[in-house]
């Protein structure tokens, strides 16, 4: 039996090729994911390994920096100062202490645009020793900054912008633009710079004034004397600066370990996401493998029956089929492992080409990667072949006396349809229940229901294939004539085979459709939420999502071409005992910059110091126009505010509106995330440039029109969808292989039939048309079921997101859905090219003589 199994593998090399390819592609995705994540993770760890090489203990002031509120800074007290540095430097175990004044700093290129990404733009103080050098930042050209009109840049930033020593550089933190002379260019192992960020050095006083407050540091770094451990120095530091709410005190080793753990967590998350898509590809491959072995068993009915007749037991027959699967799985998994190493290397190169600053290193191939790839490949293949193997063992010896497939019993079909109906019905019910909750508690039922529904639909696909294919019968006959009629009959002749072939495409289209509908729905909701109430022509904000400096609104108001402008402040006050976000606007220009739809009251109340609340707040607090609400102010005082009106929920206004002048009474320097601007002539390029010029061409400040805001959000969603499509591409490719495999083996099965059709007058083009139309019908059947199921699951998932994304409704992108269906038909057409050519080339006489 072992020799028989080996002979069968060698005899059916062509028929098993597509199965082997499916296993190889799936395992290659698994191996490539693991190789890439291990390699990328190690490169990141190596890149960050030097970050704390000169740090024994670090003290961080959490209240320092422009990200902290004035209240936090006042409560925190003086924080870290020169006195603190001197105290810590005098500790018995300290070899030295260095104060660091760090924070966000954007650098403009020669065109005035921000260099690099906003989240990786840093500034710090140059801290020279007695020799005038800072060992942390060795200068390759020039010298470090000495006054407020001088800065130094890292080598990569200077080269990227074409700056040389002596040039004037424009930099900005959270205030006005600073124009300074570039006095030095330095190198650094700072991981922010190594990954494409920018680092600007100021003299100490300027760094403190610009990034923090005069005389204040964001952190202090200590080095230890020889013989003093980091833990011992940590204990000494904690006696001077207790690790309390304001300060974080950690050893360099602990900081590095935390960074490494964070990197590991990030790479593990990335690996998990990629592996999910890899296992989706393998799941699709299961249908192809099972279908292939089912067809092989059907084609070898007489052979297996003869083996049973001459004494082979059922176990031996089952074992022989599983051995075939084991051999194919082993060879395919080994090939997949080798291909996966190549995929891992390719992904690493792709990341490097997309961003030259991403860390790179030698490929890492862990033993776990080898074991997992081989085990997964073999297990998937053997388990997929298990059911066909059991069916093979059930072939009666008397079947050796006849030919053809063994008929499926009516009982088995009834049992299959019953199980499928229960699973699909239960899954759909769970999905509907989860969607009805309207919050994240419904996500688990929706996930479980989607899985059950998917399995149930797979089980029911043979039952569904007959009526669905019958519906397109007239169209097939109209397009293809007799070949079209034959294609329809072939598609419904073996519903199990049609269903198994279509199932692979169903999985892919279900996922693609679901992602597309969710992405379109979320994008539409965000678009409406952000731009629905925006009547202004431009929205001015800081690229780093920090507050704008207090000078910016005044500068914008004076810009030529501006008809009206209002800073949009944001704060949290306690209303009737509950903290609520309050948005501040200028009442005088309210109607010009925002579109507010009142259900009661008047916007005039805003100018009288009254609140405007949305419908949710009005319902929750049981207030109406004229009601009063108790308020607790940040300065510790309390009072009452009258509700001047209620407006429709949604848009960019937030739940509560109040005049900026009222907020300023209790917060002298409120947080201003953005400014709304209305132009005299609408949104024009001239107005946009005028606003930029008024703010000093600050590289950190963004001036966005309503369309720019839309595009910003749509780009994020489009990128996410394109990434998902790319990852699902492997599953779709495997599904295409499944269609090719099934058609090729079906052609082999029907050699006699095709020979008879040729003999009675059907020409080669008719044979090709028959096979192609059959392929298109199967592909469209699977894709259509996937589209319907994907839309339903997306609707349910959207239902669970309503609590966190107000106003979310399901939007069906009919154009994209039609495109997916058309592409599925094209996939069927392309997949049929080789099987159709093969069928058309069959010799008539030899085909008729086929046993």
CSV table of N, CA, C and O in Angstrom, one decimal, residues 347-445:
chain,number,residue,atom,x,y,z
A,347,UNK,N,10.0,41.5,1.9
A,347,UNK,CA,9.3,42.4,2.7
A,347,UNK,C,10.2,43.4,3.4
A,347,UNK,O,10.0,44.6,3.6
A,348,UNK,N,11.4,42.9,3.9
A,348,UNK,CA,12.4,43.7,4.5
A,348,UNK,C,12.9,44.8,3.5
A,348,UNK,O,13.1,45.9,3.8
A,349,UNK,N,13.2,44.3,2.3
A,349,UNK,CA,13.6,45.2,1.2
A,349,UNK,C,12.6,46.3,0.9
A,349,UNK,O,12.9,47.4,0.7
A,350,UNK,N,11.3,45.8,0.9
A,350,UNK,CA,10.2,46.7,0.5
A,350,UNK,C,10.1,47.8,1.6
A,350,UNK,O,9.9,49.0,1.3
A,351,UNK,N,10.2,47.4,2.9
A,351,UNK,CA,10.1,48.4,3.9
A,351,UNK,C,11.3,49.4,3.8
A,351,UNK,O,11.1,50.6,4.0
A,352,UNK,N,12.4,48.9,3.4
A,352,UNK,CA,13.6,49.8,3.3
A,352,UNK,C,13.4,50.7,2.1
A,352,UNK,O,13.9,51.9,2.1
A,353,UNK,N,12.8,50.3,1.0
A,353,UNK,CA,12.6,51.1,-0.2
A,353,UNK,C,11.5,52.2,0.1
A,353,UNK,O,11.6,53.3,-0.4
A,354,UNK,N,10.5,51.8,0.9
A,354,UNK,CA,9.5,52.8,1.2
A,354,UNK,C,10.0,53.9,2.2
A,354,UNK,O,9.5,55.0,2.1
A,355,UNK,N,10.9,53.5,3.1
A,355,UNK,CA,11.4,54.4,4.0
A,355,UNK,C,12.9,54.0,4.3
A,355,UNK,O,13.2,53.0,5.0
A,356,UNK,N,13.8,54.8,3.7
A,356,UNK,CA,15.2,54.5,3.8
A,356,UNK,C,15.7,54.5,5.2
A,356,UNK,O,16.8,54.0,5.5
A,357,UNK,N,15.0,55.1,6.1
A,357,UNK,CA,15.5,55.2,7.5
A,357,UNK,C,15.1,54.1,8.4
A,357,UNK,O,15.4,54.0,9.6
A,358,UNK,N,14.3,53.2,7.9
A,358,UNK,CA,13.9,52.0,8.7
A,358,UNK,C,15.1,51.1,8.9
A,358,UNK,O,15.9,50.9,8.0
A,359,UNK,N,15.2,50.6,10.2
A,359,UNK,CA,16.3,49.8,10.5
A,359,UNK,C,16.3,48.5,9.7
A,359,UNK,O,15.3,48.0,9.3
A,360,UNK,N,17.5,48.0,9.4
A,360,UNK,CA,17.6,46.7,8.6
A,360,UNK,C,18.7,45.9,9.3
A,360,UNK,O,19.6,46.4,10.0
A,361,UNK,N,18.7,44.6,8.9
A,361,UNK,CA,19.7,43.7,9.5
A,361,UNK,C,19.7,42.4,8.7
A,361,UNK,O,18.9,42.2,7.8
A,362,UNK,N,20.6,41.5,9.1
A,362,UNK,CA,20.6,40.2,8.5
A,362,UNK,C,19.3,39.4,8.8
A,362,UNK,O,18.6,39.6,9.8
A,363,UNK,N,18.9,38.5,7.9
A,363,UNK,CA,17.7,37.7,8.0
A,363,UNK,C,17.8,36.9,9.3
A,363,UNK,O,18.9,36.3,9.5
A,364,UNK,N,16.7,36.8,10.0
A,364,UNK,CA,16.7,35.9,11.2
A,364,UNK,C,15.7,34.8,10.9
A,364,UNK,O,14.5,35.0,10.7
A,365,UNK,N,16.2,33.6,10.9
A,365,UNK,CA,15.4,32.4,10.7
A,365,UNK,C,15.5,31.5,12.0
A,365,UNK,O,16.4,30.8,12.2
A,366,UNK,N,14.4,31.7,12.8
A,366,UNK,CA,14.4,31.0,14.1
A,366,UNK,C,14.0,29.5,13.9
A,366,UNK,O,13.2,29.2,12.9
A,367,UNK,N,14.5,28.6,14.7
A,367,UNK,CA,14.0,27.2,14.6
A,367,UNK,C,12.5,27.0,14.7
A,367,UNK,O,11.9,26.2,14.0
A,368,UNK,N,11.9,27.9,15.5
A,368,UNK,CA,10.4,27.9,15.6
A,368,UNK,C,9.8,28.1,14.3
A,368,UNK,O,8.7,27.5,13.9
A,369,UNK,N,10.3,29.0,13.5
A,369,UNK,CA,9.8,29.3,12.1
A,369,UNK,C,9.8,28.0,11.3
A,369,UNK,O,8.8,27.7,10.6
A,370,UNK,N,10.9,27.3,11.3
A,370,UNK,CA,11.0,26.1,10.5
A,370,UNK,C,10.0,25.1,11.0
A,370,UNK,O,9.3,24.5,10.2
A,371,UNK,N,9.9,24.9,12.3
A,371,UNK,CA,9.0,23.8,12.8
A,371,UNK,C,7.6,24.2,12.5
A,371,UNK,O,6.8,23.3,12.0
A,372,UNK,N,7.2,25.4,12.8
A,372,UNK,CA,5.8,25.8,12.6
A,372,UNK,C,5.4,25.7,11.1
A,372,UNK,O,4.3,25.2,10.8
A,373,UNK,N,6.3,26.1,10.2
A,373,UNK,CA,5.9,26.1,8.8
A,373,UNK,C,5.7,24.6,8.3
A,373,UNK,O,4.8,24.3,7.6
A,374,UNK,N,6.7,23.7,8.7
A,374,UNK,CA,6.6,22.4,8.3
A,374,UNK,C,5.3,21.7,8.9
A,374,UNK,O,4.6,21.0,8.2
A,375,UNK,N,5.1,21.9,10.2
A,375,UNK,CA,4.0,21.2,10.9
A,375,UNK,C,2.7,21.7,10.3
A,375,UNK,O,1.8,20.9,10.0
A,376,UNK,N,2.6,23.1,10.1
A,376,UNK,CA,1.3,23.6,9.6
A,376,UNK,C,1.0,23.1,8.2
A,376,UNK,O,-0.1,22.7,7.8
A,377,UNK,N,2.1,23.1,7.3
A,377,UNK,CA,1.9,22.6,5.9
A,377,UNK,C,1.4,21.1,5.9
A,377,UNK,O,0.5,20.8,5.2
A,378,UNK,N,2.1,20.3,6.7
A,378,UNK,CA,1.7,18.9,6.7
A,378,UNK,C,0.4,18.6,7.3
A,378,UNK,O,-0.5,17.9,6.7
A,379,UNK,N,0.1,19.3,8.4
A,379,UNK,CA,-1.2,19.1,9.1
A,379,UNK,C,-2.4,19.6,8.2
A,379,UNK,O,-3.4,18.9,8.1
A,380,UNK,N,-2.2,20.7,7.6
A,380,UNK,CA,-3.3,21.2,6.8
A,380,UNK,C,-3.6,20.3,5.6
A,380,UNK,O,-4.8,20.0,5.3
A,381,UNK,N,-2.6,19.8,5.0
A,381,UNK,CA,-2.7,18.9,3.8
A,381,UNK,C,-3.4,17.5,4.3
A,381,UNK,O,-4.3,17.1,3.7
A,382,UNK,N,-2.8,17.0,5.4
A,382,UNK,CA,-3.4,15.6,5.8
A,382,UNK,C,-4.8,15.8,6.3
A,382,UNK,O,-5.6,14.9,6.0
A,383,UNK,N,-5.1,16.8,7.1
A,383,UNK,CA,-6.4,17.0,7.6
A,383,UNK,C,-7.4,17.2,6.5
A,383,UNK,O,-8.6,16.8,6.5
A,384,UNK,N,-7.0,18.0,5.5
A,384,UNK,CA,-7.9,18.3,4.4
A,384,UNK,C,-8.2,17.0,3.6
A,384,UNK,O,-9.3,16.9,3.0
A,385,UNK,N,-7.2,16.1,3.5
A,385,UNK,CA,-7.4,14.8,2.8
A,385,UNK,C,-8.1,13.7,3.6
A,385,UNK,O,-8.4,12.7,3.1
A,386,UNK,N,-8.4,14.0,4.9
A,386,UNK,CA,-8.9,13.0,5.8
A,386,UNK,C,-10.3,12.5,5.3
A,386,UNK,O,-10.6,11.3,5.2
A,387,UNK,N,-11.2,13.5,5.0
A,387,UNK,CA,-12.6,13.1,4.6
A,387,UNK,C,-12.6,12.3,3.3
A,387,UNK,O,-13.2,11.3,3.2
A,388,UNK,N,-11.9,12.8,2.3
A,388,UNK,CA,-11.8,12.0,1.0
A,388,UNK,C,-11.2,10.6,1.3
A,388,UNK,O,-11.6,9.6,0.6
A,389,UNK,N,-10.2,10.5,2.2
A,389,UNK,CA,-9.6,9.2,2.5
A,389,UNK,C,-10.7,8.3,3.1
A,389,UNK,O,-10.7,7.1,2.8
A,390,UNK,N,-11.5,8.8,4.0
A,390,UNK,CA,-12.5,8.0,4.6
A,390,UNK,C,-13.5,7.6,3.6
A,390,UNK,O,-14.0,6.4,3.5
A,391,UNK,N,-13.9,8.5,2.7
A,391,UNK,CA,-14.8,8.1,1.6
A,391,UNK,C,-14.2,7.0,0.7
A,391,UNK,O,-14.9,6.1,0.2
A,392,UNK,N,-12.9,7.1,0.5
A,392,UNK,CA,-12.2,6.1,-0.4
A,392,UNK,C,-12.3,4.7,0.3
A,392,UNK,O,-12.5,3.7,-0.4
A,393,UNK,N,-12.2,4.7,1.6
A,393,UNK,CA,-12.3,3.4,2.3
A,393,UNK,C,-13.7,2.8,2.2
A,393,UNK,O,-13.8,1.5,2.4
A,394,UNK,N,-14.7,3.6,2.0
A,394,UNK,CA,-16.1,3.1,1.9
A,394,UNK,C,-16.5,2.5,0.6
A,394,UNK,O,-17.6,2.0,0.4
A,395,UNK,N,-15.6,2.6,-0.4
A,395,UNK,CA,-15.9,2.1,-1.7
A,395,UNK,C,-16.0,0.6,-1.7
A,395,UNK,O,-15.1,-0.1,-1.3
A,396,UNK,N,-17.2,0.1,-2.1
A,396,UNK,CA,-17.4,-1.3,-2.1
A,396,UNK,C,-16.6,-2.0,-3.2
A,396,UNK,O,-16.4,-1.5,-4.3
A,397,UNK,N,-16.1,-3.3,-2.9
A,397,UNK,CA,-15.4,-4.0,-3.9
A,397,UNK,C,-16.2,-4.2,-5.2
A,397,UNK,O,-15.6,-4.3,-6.3
A,398,UNK,N,-17.5,-4.3,-5.1
A,398,UNK,CA,-18.3,-4.5,-6.3
A,398,UNK,C,-18.3,-3.4,-7.2
A,398,UNK,O,-18.6,-3.5,-8.4
A,399,UNK,N,-17.8,-2.2,-6.7
A,399,UNK,CA,-17.7,-1.0,-7.6
A,399,UNK,C,-16.6,-1.3,-8.7
A,399,UNK,O,-16.6,-0.5,-9.7
A,400,UNK,N,-15.8,-2.3,-8.5
A,400,UNK,CA,-14.7,-2.6,-9.5
A,400,UNK,C,-15.4,-3.1,-10.8
A,400,UNK,O,-14.7,-3.1,-11.8
A,401,UNK,N,-16.6,-3.5,-10.7
A,401,UNK,CA,-17.3,-4.1,-11.8
A,401,UNK,C,-18.0,-3.0,-12.7
A,401,UNK,O,-18.5,-3.3,-13.7
A,402,UNK,N,-18.0,-1.8,-12.1
A,402,UNK,CA,-18.7,-0.7,-12.9
A,402,UNK,C,-17.7,0.5,-13.0
A,402,UNK,O,-16.6,0.5,-12.5
A,403,UNK,N,-18.2,1.6,-13.6
A,403,UNK,CA,-17.4,2.8,-13.7
A,403,UNK,C,-18.2,4.0,-13.3
A,403,UNK,O,-19.4,3.9,-13.2
A,404,UNK,N,-17.5,5.1,-13.2
A,404,UNK,CA,-18.2,6.3,-12.8
A,404,UNK,C,-18.1,6.6,-11.3
A,404,UNK,O,-17.7,5.8,-10.5
A,405,UNK,N,-18.6,7.8,-11.0
A,405,UNK,CA,-18.6,8.2,-9.6
A,405,UNK,C,-19.6,7.4,-8.8
A,405,UNK,O,-20.6,6.9,-9.3
A,406,UNK,N,-19.3,7.2,-7.5
A,406,UNK,CA,-20.3,6.6,-6.6
A,406,UNK,C,-21.4,7.6,-6.3
A,406,UNK,O,-21.1,8.8,-6.0
A,407,UNK,N,-22.6,7.3,-6.5
A,407,UNK,CA,-23.7,8.2,-6.2
A,407,UNK,C,-23.8,8.6,-4.8
A,407,UNK,O,-23.5,7.8,-3.9
A,408,UNK,N,-24.1,9.8,-4.5
A,408,UNK,CA,-24.3,10.3,-3.2
A,408,UNK,C,-25.7,9.9,-2.7
A,408,UNK,O,-26.7,10.2,-3.4
A,409,UNK,N,-25.7,9.4,-1.5
A,409,UNK,CA,-27.0,8.9,-1.0
A,409,UNK,C,-27.9,10.1,-0.6
A,409,UNK,O,-27.4,11.2,-0.3
A,410,UNK,N,-29.2,9.9,-0.8
A,410,UNK,CA,-30.1,11.0,-0.4
A,410,UNK,C,-30.0,11.3,1.1
A,410,UNK,O,-30.1,12.5,1.5
A,411,UNK,N,-29.7,10.3,1.9
A,411,UNK,CA,-29.6,10.5,3.3
A,411,UNK,C,-28.5,11.4,3.6
A,411,UNK,O,-28.6,12.3,4.5
A,412,UNK,N,-27.3,11.2,3.0
A,412,UNK,CA,-26.2,12.1,3.3
A,412,UNK,C,-26.4,13.5,2.9
A,412,UNK,O,-26.0,14.5,3.6
A,413,UNK,N,-27.2,13.8,1.8
A,413,UNK,CA,-27.5,15.1,1.4
A,413,UNK,C,-28.5,15.8,2.4
A,413,UNK,O,-28.3,17.0,2.7
A,414,UNK,N,-29.4,15.0,2.9
A,414,UNK,CA,-30.4,15.5,3.8
A,414,UNK,C,-29.7,15.9,5.1
A,414,UNK,O,-29.9,17.0,5.7
A,415,UNK,N,-28.8,15.0,5.6
A,415,UNK,CA,-28.0,15.3,6.8
A,415,UNK,C,-27.1,16.6,6.6
A,415,UNK,O,-27.1,17.4,7.5
A,416,UNK,N,-26.5,16.6,5.5
A,416,UNK,CA,-25.6,17.8,5.2
A,416,UNK,C,-26.4,19.1,5.2
A,416,UNK,O,-26.0,20.1,5.8
A,417,UNK,N,-27.5,19.1,4.5
A,417,UNK,CA,-28.3,20.3,4.4
A,417,UNK,C,-28.9,20.7,5.7
A,417,UNK,O,-29.1,21.9,6.0
A,418,UNK,N,-29.3,19.7,6.5
A,418,UNK,CA,-29.8,20.0,7.9
A,418,UNK,C,-28.8,20.6,8.7
A,418,UNK,O,-29.0,21.7,9.4
A,419,UNK,N,-27.6,20.1,8.7
A,419,UNK,CA,-26.5,20.6,9.5
A,419,UNK,C,-26.1,22.1,9.1
A,419,UNK,O,-26.0,23.0,9.9
A,420,UNK,N,-26.1,22.2,7.7
A,420,UNK,CA,-25.8,23.5,7.2
A,420,UNK,C,-26.8,24.6,7.5
A,420,UNK,O,-26.5,25.7,7.9
A,421,UNK,N,-28.1,24.2,7.5
A,421,UNK,CA,-29.2,25.1,7.8
A,421,UNK,C,-29.1,25.5,9.3
A,421,UNK,O,-29.3,26.7,9.6
A,422,UNK,N,-28.8,24.6,10.2
A,422,UNK,CA,-28.7,24.9,11.6
A,422,UNK,C,-27.6,25.8,11.9
A,422,UNK,O,-27.7,26.9,12.6
A,423,UNK,N,-26.4,25.5,11.2
A,423,UNK,CA,-25.2,26.4,11.5
A,423,UNK,C,-25.5,27.8,10.9
A,423,UNK,O,-25.2,28.8,11.5
A,424,UNK,N,-25.9,27.9,9.6
A,424,UNK,CA,-26.2,29.2,9.0
A,424,UNK,C,-27.2,30.0,9.7
A,424,UNK,O,-27.1,31.2,10.0
A,425,UNK,N,-28.3,29.3,10.1
A,425,UNK,CA,-29.4,30.0,10.8
A,425,UNK,C,-29.0,30.5,12.2
A,425,UNK,O,-29.2,31.7,12.5
A,426,UNK,N,-28.2,29.7,12.9
A,426,UNK,CA,-27.7,30.1,14.2
A,426,UNK,C,-26.7,31.2,14.1
A,426,UNK,O,-26.7,32.2,14.9
A,427,UNK,N,-25.9,31.1,13.1
A,427,UNK,CA,-24.9,32.2,12.9
A,427,UNK,C,-25.5,33.5,12.5
A,427,UNK,O,-25.1,34.6,13.1
A,428,UNK,N,-26.5,33.5,11.6
A,428,UNK,CA,-27.2,34.7,11.2
A,428,UNK,C,-27.9,35.3,12.4
A,428,UNK,O,-28.0,36.6,12.5
A,429,UNK,N,-28.5,34.5,13.2
A,429,UNK,CA,-29.2,35.0,14.4
A,429,UNK,C,-28.3,35.6,15.4
A,429,UNK,O,-28.6,36.7,15.9
A,430,UNK,N,-27.1,35.0,15.6
A,430,UNK,CA,-26.1,35.6,16.5
A,430,UNK,C,-25.6,37.0,15.9
A,430,UNK,O,-25.4,37.9,16.7
A,431,UNK,N,-25.4,37.0,14.6
A,431,UNK,CA,-25.0,38.3,14.0
A,431,UNK,C,-26.0,39.4,14.2
A,431,UNK,O,-25.7,40.5,14.6
A,432,UNK,N,-27.3,39.0,14.0
A,432,UNK,CA,-28.4,40.0,14.1
A,432,UNK,C,-28.5,40.5,15.6
A,432,UNK,O,-28.7,41.7,15.9
A,433,UNK,N,-28.3,39.5,16.5
A,433,UNK,CA,-28.4,39.9,17.9
A,433,UNK,C,-27.2,40.8,18.3
A,433,UNK,O,-27.4,41.9,19.0
A,434,UNK,N,-26.0,40.5,17.8
A,434,UNK,CA,-24.9,41.4,18.1
A,434,UNK,C,-25.0,42.8,17.6
A,434,UNK,O,-24.7,43.8,18.2
A,435,UNK,N,-25.6,42.9,16.4
A,435,UNK,CA,-25.8,44.2,15.8
A,435,UNK,C,-26.8,45.0,16.5
A,435,UNK,O,-26.7,46.2,16.6
A,436,UNK,N,-27.8,44.3,17.1
A,436,UNK,CA,-28.9,45.0,17.8
A,436,UNK,C,-28.4,45.6,19.1
A,436,UNK,O,-29.1,46.5,19.6
A,437,UNK,N,-27.3,45.2,19.7
A,437,UNK,CA,-26.8,45.8,20.9
A,437,UNK,C,-26.4,47.2,20.8
A,437,UNK,O,-26.5,48.0,21.7
A,438,UNK,N,-25.8,47.5,19.6
A,438,UNK,CA,-25.4,48.9,19.3
A,438,UNK,C,-24.1,49.3,20.0
A,438,UNK,O,-23.8,50.5,20.0
A,439,UNK,N,-23.4,48.4,20.7
A,439,UNK,CA,-22.2,48.8,21.3
A,439,UNK,C,-21.2,47.6,21.2
A,439,UNK,O,-21.5,46.5,20.6
A,440,UNK,N,-20.0,47.8,21.8
A,440,UNK,CA,-18.9,46.8,21.7
A,440,UNK,C,-19.3,45.4,22.3
A,440,UNK,O,-18.6,44.4,22.1
A,441,UNK,N,-20.3,45.4,23.2
A,441,UNK,CA,-20.7,44.1,23.8
A,441,UNK,C,-21.2,43.1,22.7
A,441,UNK,O,-21.2,41.9,22.9
A,442,UNK,N,-21.6,43.6,21.5
A,442,UNK,CA,-22.1,42.8,20.5
A,442,UNK,C,-21.0,42.2,19.6
A,442,UNK,O,-21.4,41.4,18.7
A,443,UNK,N,-19.8,42.6,19.8
A,443,UNK,CA,-18.7,42.2,18.8
A,443,UNK,C,-18.4,40.7,18.9
A,443,UNK,O,-18.2,40.0,17.9
A,444,UNK,N,-18.5,40.2,20.1
A,444,UNK,CA,-18.2,38.7,20.3
A,444,UNK,C,-19.3,37.9,19.6
A,444,UNK,O,-19.0,37.0,18.9
A,445,UNK,N,-20.6,38.2,19.9
A,445,UNK,CA,-21.7,37.5,19.2
A,445,UNK,C,-21.6,37.6,17.6
A,445,UNK,O,-21.8,36.7,16.9
